[in-house]
JSON list of C-alpha atoms in Angstrom, two decimals:
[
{"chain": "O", "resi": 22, "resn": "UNK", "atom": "CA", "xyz": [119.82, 33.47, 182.13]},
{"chain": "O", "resi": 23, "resn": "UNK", "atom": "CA", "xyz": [122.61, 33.27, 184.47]},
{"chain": "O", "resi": 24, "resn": "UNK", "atom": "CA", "xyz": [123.53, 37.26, 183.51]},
{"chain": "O", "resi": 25, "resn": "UNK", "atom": "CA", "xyz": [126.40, 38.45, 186.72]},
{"chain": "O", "resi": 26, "resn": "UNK", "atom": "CA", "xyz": [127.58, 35.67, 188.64]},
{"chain": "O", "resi": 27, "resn": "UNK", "atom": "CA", "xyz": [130.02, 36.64, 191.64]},
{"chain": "O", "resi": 28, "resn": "UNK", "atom": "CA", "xyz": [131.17, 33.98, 194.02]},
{"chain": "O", "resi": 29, "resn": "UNK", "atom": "CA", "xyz": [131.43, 33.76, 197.07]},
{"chain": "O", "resi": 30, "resn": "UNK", "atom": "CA", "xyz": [128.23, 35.53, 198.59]},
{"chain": "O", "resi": 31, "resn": "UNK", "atom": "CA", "xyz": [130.14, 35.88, 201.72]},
{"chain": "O", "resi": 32, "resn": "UNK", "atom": "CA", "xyz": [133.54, 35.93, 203.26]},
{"chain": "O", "resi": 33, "resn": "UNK", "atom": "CA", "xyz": [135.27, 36.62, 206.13]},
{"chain": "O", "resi": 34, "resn": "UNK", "atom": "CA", "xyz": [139.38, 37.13, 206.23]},
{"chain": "O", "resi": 35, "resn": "UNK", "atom": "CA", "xyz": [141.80, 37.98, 208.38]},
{"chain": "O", "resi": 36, "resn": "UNK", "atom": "CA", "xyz": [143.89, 41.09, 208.54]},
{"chain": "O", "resi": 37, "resn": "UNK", "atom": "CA", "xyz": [146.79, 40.37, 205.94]},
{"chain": "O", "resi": 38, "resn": "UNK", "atom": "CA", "xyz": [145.17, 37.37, 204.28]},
{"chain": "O", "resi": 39, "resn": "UNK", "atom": "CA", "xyz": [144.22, 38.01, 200.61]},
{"chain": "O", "resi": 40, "resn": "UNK", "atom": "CA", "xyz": [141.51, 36.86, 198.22]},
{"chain": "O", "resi": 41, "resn": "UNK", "atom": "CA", "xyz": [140.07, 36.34, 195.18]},
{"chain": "O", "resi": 42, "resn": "UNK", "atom": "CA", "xyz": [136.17, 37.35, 194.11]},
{"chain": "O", "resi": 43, "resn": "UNK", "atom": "CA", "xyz": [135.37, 36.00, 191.18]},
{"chain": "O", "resi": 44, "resn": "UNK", "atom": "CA", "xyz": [132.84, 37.69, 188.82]},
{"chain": "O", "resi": 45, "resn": "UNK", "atom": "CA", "xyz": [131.68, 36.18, 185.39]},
{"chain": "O", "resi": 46, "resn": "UNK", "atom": "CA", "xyz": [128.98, 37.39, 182.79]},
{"chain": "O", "resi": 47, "resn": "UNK", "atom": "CA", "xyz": [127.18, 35.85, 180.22]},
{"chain": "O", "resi": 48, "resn": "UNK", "atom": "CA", "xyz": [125.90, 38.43, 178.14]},
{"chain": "O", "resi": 49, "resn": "UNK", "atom": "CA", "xyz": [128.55, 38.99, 176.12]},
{"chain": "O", "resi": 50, "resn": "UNK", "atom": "CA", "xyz": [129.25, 42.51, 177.42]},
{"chain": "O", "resi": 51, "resn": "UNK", "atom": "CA", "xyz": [132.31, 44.00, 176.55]},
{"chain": "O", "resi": 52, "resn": "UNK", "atom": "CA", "xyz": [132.48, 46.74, 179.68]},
{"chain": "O", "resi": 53, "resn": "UNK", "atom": "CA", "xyz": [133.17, 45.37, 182.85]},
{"chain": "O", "resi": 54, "resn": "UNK", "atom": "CA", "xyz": [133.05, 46.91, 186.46]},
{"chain": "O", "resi": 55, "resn": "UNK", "atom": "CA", "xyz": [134.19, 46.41, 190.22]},
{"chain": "O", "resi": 56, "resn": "UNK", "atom": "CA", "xyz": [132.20, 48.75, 193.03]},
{"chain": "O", "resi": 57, "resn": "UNK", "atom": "CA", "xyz": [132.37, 48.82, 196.39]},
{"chain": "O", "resi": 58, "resn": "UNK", "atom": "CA", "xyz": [129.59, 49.65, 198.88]},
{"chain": "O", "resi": 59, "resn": "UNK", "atom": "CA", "xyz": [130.02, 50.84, 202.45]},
{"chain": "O", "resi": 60, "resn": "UNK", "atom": "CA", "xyz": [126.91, 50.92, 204.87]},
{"chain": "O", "resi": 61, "resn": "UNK", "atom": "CA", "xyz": [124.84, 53.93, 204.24]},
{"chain": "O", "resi": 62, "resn": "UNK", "atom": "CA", "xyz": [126.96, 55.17, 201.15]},
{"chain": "O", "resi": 63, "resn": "UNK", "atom": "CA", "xyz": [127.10, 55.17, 197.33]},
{"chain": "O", "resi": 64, "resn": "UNK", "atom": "CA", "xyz": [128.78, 52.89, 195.02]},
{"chain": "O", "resi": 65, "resn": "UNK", "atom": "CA", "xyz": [132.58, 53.54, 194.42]},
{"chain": "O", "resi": 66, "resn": "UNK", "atom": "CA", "xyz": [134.27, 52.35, 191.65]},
{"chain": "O", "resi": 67, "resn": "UNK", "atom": "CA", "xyz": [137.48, 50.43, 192.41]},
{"chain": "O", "resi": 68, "resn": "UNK", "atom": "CA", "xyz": [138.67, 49.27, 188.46]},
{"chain": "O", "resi": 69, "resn": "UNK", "atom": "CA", "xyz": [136.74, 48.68, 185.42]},
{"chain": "O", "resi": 70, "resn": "UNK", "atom": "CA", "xyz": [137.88, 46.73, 181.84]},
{"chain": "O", "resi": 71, "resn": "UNK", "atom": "CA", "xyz": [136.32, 47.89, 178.33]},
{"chain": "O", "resi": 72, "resn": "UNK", "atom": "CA", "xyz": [137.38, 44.49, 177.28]},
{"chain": "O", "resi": 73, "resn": "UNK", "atom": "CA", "xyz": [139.33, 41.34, 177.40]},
{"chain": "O", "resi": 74, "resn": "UNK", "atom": "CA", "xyz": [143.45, 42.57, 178.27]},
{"chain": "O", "resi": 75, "resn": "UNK", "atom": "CA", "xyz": [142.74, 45.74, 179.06]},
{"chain": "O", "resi": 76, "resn": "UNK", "atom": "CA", "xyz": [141.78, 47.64, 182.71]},
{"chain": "O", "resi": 77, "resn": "UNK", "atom": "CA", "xyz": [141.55, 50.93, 184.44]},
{"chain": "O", "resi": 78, "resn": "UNK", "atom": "CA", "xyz": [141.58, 52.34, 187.47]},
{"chain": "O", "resi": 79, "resn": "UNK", "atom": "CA", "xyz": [138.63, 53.80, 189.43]},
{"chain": "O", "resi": 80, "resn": "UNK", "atom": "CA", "xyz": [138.14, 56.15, 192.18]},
{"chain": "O", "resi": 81, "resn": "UNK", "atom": "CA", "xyz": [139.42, 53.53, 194.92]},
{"chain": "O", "resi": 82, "resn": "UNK", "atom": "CA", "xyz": [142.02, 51.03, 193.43]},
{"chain": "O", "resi": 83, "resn": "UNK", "atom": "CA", "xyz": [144.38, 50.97, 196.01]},
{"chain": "O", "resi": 84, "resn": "UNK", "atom": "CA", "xyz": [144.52, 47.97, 197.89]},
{"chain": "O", "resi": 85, "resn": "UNK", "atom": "CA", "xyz": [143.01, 45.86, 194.69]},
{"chain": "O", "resi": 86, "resn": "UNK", "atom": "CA", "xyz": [144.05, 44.27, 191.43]},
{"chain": "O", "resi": 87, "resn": "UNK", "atom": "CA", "xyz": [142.35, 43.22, 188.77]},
{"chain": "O", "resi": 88, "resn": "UNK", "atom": "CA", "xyz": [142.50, 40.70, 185.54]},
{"chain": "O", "resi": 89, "resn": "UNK", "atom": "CA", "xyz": [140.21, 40.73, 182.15]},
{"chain": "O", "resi": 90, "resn": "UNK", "atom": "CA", "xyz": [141.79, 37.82, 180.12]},
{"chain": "O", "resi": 91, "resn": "UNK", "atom": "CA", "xyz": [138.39, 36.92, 178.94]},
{"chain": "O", "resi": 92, "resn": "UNK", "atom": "CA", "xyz": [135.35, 38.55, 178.18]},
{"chain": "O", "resi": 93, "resn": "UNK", "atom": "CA", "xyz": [133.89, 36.89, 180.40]},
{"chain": "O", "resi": 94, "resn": "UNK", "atom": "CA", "xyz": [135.61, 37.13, 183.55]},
{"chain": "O", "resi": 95, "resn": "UNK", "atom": "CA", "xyz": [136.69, 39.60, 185.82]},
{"chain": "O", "resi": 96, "resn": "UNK", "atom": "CA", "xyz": [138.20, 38.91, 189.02]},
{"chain": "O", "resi": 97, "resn": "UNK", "atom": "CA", "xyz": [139.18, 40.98, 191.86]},
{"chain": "O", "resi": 98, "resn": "UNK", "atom": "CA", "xyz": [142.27, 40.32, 194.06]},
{"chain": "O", "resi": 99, "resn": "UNK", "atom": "CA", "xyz": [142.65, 41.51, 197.44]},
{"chain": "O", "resi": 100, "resn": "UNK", "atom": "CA", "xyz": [146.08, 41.16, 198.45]},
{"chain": "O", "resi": 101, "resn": "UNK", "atom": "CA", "xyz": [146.35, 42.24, 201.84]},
{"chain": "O", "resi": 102, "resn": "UNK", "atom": "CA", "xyz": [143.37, 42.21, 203.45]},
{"chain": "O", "resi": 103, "resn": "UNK", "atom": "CA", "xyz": [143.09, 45.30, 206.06]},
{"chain": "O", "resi": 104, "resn": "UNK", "atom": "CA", "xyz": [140.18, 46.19, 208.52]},
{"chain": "O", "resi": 105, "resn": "UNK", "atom": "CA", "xyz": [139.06, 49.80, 206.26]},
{"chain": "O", "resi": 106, "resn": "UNK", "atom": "CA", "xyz": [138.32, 46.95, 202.87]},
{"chain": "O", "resi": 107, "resn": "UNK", "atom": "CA", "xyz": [135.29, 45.28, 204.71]},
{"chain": "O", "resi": 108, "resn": "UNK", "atom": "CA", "xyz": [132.12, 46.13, 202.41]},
{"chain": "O", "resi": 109, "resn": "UNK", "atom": "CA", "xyz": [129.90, 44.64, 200.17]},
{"chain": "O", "resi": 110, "resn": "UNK", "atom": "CA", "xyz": [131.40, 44.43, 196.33]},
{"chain": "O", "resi": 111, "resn": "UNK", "atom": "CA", "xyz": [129.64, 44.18, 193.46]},
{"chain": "O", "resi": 112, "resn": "UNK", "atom": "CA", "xyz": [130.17, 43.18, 189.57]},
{"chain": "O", "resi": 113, "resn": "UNK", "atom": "CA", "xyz": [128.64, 44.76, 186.50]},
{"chain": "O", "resi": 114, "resn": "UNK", "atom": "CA", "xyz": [128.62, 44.84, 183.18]},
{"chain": "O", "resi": 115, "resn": "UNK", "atom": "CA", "xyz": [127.41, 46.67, 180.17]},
{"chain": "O", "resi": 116, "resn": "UNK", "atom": "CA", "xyz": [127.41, 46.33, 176.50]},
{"chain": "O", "resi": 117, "resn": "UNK", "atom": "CA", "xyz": [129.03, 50.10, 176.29]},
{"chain": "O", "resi": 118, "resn": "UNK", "atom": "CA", "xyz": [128.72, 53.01, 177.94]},
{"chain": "O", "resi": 119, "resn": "UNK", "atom": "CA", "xyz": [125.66, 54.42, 176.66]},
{"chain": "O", "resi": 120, "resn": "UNK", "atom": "CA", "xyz": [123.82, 51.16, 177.79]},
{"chain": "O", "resi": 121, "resn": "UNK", "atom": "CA", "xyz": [122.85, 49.79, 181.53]},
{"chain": "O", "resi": 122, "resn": "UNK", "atom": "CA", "xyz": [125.36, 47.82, 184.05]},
{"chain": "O", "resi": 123, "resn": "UNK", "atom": "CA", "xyz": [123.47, 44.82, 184.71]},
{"chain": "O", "resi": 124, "resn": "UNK", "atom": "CA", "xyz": [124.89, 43.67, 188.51]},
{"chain": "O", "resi": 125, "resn": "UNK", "atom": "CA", "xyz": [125.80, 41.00, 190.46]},
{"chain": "O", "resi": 126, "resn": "UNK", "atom": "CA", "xyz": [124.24, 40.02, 193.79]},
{"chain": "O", "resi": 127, "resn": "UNK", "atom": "CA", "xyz": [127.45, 41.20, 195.77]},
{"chain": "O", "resi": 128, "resn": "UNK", "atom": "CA", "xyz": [130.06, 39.53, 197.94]},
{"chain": "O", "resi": 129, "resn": "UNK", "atom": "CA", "xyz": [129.43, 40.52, 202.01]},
{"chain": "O", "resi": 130, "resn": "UNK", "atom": "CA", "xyz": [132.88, 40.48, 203.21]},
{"chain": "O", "resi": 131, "resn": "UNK", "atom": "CA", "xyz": [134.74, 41.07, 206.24]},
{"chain": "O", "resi": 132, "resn": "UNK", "atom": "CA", "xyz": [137.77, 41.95, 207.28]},
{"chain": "O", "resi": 133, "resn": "UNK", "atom": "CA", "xyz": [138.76, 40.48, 211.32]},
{"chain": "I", "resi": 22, "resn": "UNK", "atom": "CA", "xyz": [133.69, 66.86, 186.22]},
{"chain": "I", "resi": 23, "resn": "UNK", "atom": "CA", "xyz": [130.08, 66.08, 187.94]},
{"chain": "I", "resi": 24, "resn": "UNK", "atom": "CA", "xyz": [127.91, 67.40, 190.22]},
{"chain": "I", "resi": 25, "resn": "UNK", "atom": "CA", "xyz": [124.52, 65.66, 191.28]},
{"chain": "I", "resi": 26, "resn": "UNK", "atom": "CA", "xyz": [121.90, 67.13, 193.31]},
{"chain": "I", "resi": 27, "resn": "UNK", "atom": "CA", "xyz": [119.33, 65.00, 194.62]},
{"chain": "I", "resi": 28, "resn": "UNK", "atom": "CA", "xyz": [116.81, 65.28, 198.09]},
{"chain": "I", "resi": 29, "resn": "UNK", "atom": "CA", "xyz": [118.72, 62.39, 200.74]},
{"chain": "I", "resi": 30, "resn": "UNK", "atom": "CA", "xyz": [114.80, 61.39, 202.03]},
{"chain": "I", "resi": 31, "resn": "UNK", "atom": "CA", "xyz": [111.66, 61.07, 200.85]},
{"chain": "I", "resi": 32, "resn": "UNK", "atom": "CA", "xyz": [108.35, 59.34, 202.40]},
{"chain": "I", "resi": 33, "resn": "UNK", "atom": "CA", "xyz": [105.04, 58.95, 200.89]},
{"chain": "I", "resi": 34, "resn": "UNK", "atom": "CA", "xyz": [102.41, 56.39, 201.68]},
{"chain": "I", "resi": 35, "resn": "UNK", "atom": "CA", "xyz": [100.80, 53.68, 199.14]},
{"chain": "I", "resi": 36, "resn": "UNK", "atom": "CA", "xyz": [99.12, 54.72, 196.31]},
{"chain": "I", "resi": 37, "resn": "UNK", "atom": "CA", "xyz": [100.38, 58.14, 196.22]},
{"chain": "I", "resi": 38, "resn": "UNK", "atom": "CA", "xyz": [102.63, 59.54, 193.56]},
{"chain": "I", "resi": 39, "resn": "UNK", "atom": "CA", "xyz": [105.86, 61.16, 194.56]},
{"chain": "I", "resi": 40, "resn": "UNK", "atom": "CA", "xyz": [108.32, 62.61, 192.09]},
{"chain": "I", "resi": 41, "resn": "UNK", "atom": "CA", "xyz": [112.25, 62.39, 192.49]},
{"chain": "I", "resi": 42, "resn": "UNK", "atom": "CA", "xyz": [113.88, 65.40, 191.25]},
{"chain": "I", "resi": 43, "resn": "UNK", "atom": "CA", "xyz": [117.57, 65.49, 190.26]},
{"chain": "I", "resi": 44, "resn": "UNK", "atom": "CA", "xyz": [119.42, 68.48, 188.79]},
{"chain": "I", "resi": 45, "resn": "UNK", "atom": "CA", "xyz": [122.99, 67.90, 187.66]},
{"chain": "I", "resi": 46, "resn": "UNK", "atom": "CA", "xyz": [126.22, 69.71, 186.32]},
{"chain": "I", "resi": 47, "resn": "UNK", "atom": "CA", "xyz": [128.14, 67.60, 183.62]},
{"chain": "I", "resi": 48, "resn": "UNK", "atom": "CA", "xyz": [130.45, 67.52, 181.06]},
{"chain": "I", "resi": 49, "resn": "UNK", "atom": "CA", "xyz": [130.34, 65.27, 177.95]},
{"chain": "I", "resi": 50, "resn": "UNK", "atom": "CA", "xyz": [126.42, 64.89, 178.74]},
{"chain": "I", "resi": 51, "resn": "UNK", "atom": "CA", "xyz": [125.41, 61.90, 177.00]},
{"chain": "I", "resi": 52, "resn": "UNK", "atom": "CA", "xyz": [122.02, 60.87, 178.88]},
{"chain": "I", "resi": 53, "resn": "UNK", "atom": "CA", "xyz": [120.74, 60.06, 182.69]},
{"chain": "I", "resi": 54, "resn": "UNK", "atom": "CA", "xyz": [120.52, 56.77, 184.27]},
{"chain": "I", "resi": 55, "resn": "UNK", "atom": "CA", "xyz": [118.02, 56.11, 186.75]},
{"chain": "I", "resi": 56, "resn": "UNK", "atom": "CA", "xyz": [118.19, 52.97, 189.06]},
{"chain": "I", "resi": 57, "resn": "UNK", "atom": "CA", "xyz": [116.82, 51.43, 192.28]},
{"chain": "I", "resi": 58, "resn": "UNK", "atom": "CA", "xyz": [118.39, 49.68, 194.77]},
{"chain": "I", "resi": 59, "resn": "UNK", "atom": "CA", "xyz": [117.09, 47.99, 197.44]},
{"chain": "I", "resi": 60, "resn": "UNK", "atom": "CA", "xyz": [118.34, 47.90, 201.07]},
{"chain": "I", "resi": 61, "resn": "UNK", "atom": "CA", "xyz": [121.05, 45.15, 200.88]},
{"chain": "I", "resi": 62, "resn": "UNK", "atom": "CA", "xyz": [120.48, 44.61, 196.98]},
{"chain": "I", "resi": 63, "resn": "UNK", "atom": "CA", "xyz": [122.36, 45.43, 193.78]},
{"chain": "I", "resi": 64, "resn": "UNK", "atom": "CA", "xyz": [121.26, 48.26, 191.98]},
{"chain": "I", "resi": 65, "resn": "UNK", "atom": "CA", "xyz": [118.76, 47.91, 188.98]},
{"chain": "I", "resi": 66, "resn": "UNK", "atom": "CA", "xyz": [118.39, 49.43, 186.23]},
{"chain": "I", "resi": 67, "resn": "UNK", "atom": "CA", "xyz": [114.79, 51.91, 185.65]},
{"chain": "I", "resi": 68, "resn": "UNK", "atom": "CA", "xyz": [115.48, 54.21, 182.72]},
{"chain": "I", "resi": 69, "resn": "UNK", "atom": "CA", "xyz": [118.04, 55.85, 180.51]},
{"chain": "I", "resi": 70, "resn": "UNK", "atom": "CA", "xyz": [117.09, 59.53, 178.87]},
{"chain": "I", "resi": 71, "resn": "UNK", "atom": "CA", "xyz": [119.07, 60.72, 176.00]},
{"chain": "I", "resi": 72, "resn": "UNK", "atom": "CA", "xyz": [116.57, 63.21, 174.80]},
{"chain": "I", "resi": 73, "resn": "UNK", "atom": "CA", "xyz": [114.50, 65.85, 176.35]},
{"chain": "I", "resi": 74, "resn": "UNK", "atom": "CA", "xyz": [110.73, 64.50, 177.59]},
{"chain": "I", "resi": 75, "resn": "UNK", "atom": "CA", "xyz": [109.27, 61.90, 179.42]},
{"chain": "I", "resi": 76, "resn": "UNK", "atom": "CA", "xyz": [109.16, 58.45, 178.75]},
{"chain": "I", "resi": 77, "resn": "UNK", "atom": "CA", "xyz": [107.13, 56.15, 180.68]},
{"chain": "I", "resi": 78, "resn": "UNK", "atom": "CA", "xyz": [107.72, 52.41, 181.33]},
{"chain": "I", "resi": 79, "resn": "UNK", "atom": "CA", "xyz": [104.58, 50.90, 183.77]},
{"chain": "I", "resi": 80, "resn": "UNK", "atom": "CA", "xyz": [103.99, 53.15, 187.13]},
{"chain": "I", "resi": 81, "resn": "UNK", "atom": "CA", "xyz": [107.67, 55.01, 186.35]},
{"chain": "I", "resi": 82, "resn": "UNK", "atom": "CA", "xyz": [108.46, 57.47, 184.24]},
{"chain": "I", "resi": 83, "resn": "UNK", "atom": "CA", "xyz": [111.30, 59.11, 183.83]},
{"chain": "I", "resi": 84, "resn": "UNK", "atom": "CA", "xyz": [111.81, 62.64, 182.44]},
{"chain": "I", "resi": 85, "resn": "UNK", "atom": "CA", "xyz": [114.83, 65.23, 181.18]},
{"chain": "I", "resi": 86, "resn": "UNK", "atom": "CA", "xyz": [115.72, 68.45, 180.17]},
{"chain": "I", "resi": 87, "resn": "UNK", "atom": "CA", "xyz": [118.90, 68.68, 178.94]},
{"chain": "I", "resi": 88, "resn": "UNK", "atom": "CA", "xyz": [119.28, 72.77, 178.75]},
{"chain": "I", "resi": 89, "resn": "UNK", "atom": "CA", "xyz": [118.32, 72.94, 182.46]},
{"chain": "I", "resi": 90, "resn": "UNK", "atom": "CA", "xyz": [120.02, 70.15, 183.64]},
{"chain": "I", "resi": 91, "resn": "UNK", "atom": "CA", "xyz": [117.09, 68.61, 185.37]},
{"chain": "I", "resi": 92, "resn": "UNK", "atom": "CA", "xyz": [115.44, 65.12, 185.59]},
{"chain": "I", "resi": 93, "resn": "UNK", "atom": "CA", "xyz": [113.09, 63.91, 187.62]},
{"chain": "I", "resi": 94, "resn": "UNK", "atom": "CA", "xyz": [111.82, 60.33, 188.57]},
{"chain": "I", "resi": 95, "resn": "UNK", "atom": "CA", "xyz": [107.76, 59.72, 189.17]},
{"chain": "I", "resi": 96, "resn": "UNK", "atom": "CA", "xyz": [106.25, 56.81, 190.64]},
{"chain": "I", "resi": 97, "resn": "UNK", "atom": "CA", "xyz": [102.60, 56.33, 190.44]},
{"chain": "I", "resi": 98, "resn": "UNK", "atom": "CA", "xyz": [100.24, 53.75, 192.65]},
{"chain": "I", "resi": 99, "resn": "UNK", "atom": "CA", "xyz": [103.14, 53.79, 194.95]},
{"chain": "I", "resi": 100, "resn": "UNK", "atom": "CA", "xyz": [103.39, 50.15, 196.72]},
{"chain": "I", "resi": 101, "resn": "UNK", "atom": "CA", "xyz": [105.53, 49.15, 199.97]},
{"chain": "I", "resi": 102, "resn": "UNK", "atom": "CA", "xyz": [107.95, 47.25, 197.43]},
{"chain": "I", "resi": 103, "resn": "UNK", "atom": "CA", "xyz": [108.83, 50.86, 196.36]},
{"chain": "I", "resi": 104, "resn": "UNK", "atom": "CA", "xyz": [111.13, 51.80, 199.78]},
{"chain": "I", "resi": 105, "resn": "UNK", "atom": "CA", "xyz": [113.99, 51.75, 198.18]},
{"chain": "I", "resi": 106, "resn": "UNK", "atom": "CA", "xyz": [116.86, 54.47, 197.41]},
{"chain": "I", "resi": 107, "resn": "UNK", "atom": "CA", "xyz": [116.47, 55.85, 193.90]},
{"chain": "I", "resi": 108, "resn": "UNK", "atom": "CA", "xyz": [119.92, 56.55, 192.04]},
{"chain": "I", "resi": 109, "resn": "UNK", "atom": "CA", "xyz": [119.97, 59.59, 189.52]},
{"chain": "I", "resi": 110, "resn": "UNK", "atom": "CA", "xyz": [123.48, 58.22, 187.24]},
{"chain": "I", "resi": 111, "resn": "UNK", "atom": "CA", "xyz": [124.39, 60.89, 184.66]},
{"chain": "I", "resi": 112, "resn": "UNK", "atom": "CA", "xyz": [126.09, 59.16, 181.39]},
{"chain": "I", "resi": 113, "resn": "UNK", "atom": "CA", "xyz": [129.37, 61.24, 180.65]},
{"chain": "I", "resi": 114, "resn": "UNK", "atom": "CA", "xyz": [131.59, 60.93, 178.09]},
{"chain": "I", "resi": 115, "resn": "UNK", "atom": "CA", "xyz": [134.79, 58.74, 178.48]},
{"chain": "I", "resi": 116, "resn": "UNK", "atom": "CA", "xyz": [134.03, 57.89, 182.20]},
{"chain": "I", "resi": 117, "resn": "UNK", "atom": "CA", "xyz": [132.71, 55.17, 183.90]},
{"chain": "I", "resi": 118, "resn": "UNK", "atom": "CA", "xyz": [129.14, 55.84, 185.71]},
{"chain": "I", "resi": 119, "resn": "UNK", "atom": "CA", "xyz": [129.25, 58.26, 189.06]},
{"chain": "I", "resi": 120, "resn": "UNK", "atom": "CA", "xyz": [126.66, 56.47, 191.31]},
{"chain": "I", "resi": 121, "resn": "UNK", "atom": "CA", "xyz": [126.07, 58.50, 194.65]},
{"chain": "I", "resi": 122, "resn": "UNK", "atom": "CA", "xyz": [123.64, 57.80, 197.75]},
{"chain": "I", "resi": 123, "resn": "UNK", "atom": "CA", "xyz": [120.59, 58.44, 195.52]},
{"chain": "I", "resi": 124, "resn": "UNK", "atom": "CA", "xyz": [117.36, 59.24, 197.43]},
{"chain": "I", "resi": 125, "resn": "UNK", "atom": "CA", "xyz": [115.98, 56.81, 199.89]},
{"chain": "I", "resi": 126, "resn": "UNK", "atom": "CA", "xyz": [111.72, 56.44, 199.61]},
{"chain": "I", "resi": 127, "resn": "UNK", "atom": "CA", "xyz": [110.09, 55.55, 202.75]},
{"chain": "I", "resi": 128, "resn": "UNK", "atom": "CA", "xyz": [106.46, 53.91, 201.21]},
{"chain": "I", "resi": 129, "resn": "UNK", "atom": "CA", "xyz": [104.23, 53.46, 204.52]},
{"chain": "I", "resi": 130, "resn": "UNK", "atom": "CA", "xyz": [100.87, 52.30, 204.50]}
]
């Protein structure tokens, strides 16, 4: 049971480089979810996809795109990397809303 | 909108019980998530309340009032595993989860 898979565990970039993380699910969940996590704070949502072709905005998206052309993938692009996007970012998923977001072990990045 | 109320700290020492209380101001109520997270660790799912009462799953239980806008968390036979911060999610309608800082649990021996 594989569940959240996000790749890699840890990064570190330069100022104005960008990057993929990569987030896949198993579970067959149609709700989808990017968060990051800055020391000592709660979770912010950055975009989220109810299913496959179709995403929306969080509370943070700027600096961030996003992708659902399967169900089971949802990758987060970084474009230009800046200093104020280091943080720890995690995946989730959910059958609906109703039900629990089952998360990923994070990605630690950095931002030099 | 959404407004969650929850104590920042809390300490206790093994094999106590401590209770987690939450009060909370939403619209399009649909139910309250509770989850742990670990220092460094992804967030985990406890419980989910729809209705009013308790409902108890092992040494937590988690319970709701939907008229007063109240839920609280209580951990029994409290272990050192249990430091952890405790995350009080309402469920609204059409919105993705709020999480906020939760409540951190100190467990000392």
């Amino acid at each position: 049971n594989a569940g959240v898979t996000q790749t890699p565990k840890f990064r570190i970039l330069k100022i104005g480089q960008s990057m993929t993380l990569q987030c896949a699910q198993d579970m067959n969940h149609n709700y989808m979810y990017w968060y990051r996590q800055d020391p000592g704070m709660g979770l912010k949502l950055i975009y989220y996809s109810v299913g496959a072709g179709i995403t929306d905005k969080g509370e943070v998206p700027n600096g961030y795109n996003v992708s659902r052309s399967t169900t089971e993938d949802f990758p987060l692009r970084l474009e230009l990397a800046a200093p104020s996007q280091t943080s720890v970012y995690f995946c989730a998923s959910s059958l609906g809303t109703g039900q629990p977001q089952h998360f990923g072990d994070g990605t630690r990045l950095s931002i030099l | 909108g959404q407004n969650i109320d929850q104590p920042t700290e809390m300490t206790a020492t093994e094999g106590a019980i401590v209770q987690i209380n939450c009060t909370y101001q939403t619209s399009g109520f649909n139910g309250l998530f509770w989850y742990q997270q670990h220092a460094g660790e992804a967030p985990t799912f406890l419980s989910y309340n729809v209705l009013d009462g308790l409902e108890e799953k092992g040494r937590f239980s988690s319970f709701l009032s939907r008229s007063k806008g109240y839920s609280y968390l209580l951990l029994k036979e409290l272990q050192m595993k249990d430091s952890a911060s405790y995350l009080c999610v309402p469920n609204q309608a059409g919105t993705a989860l709020i999480f906020g800082k939760g409540t951190t649990l100190s467990v000392s021996s």
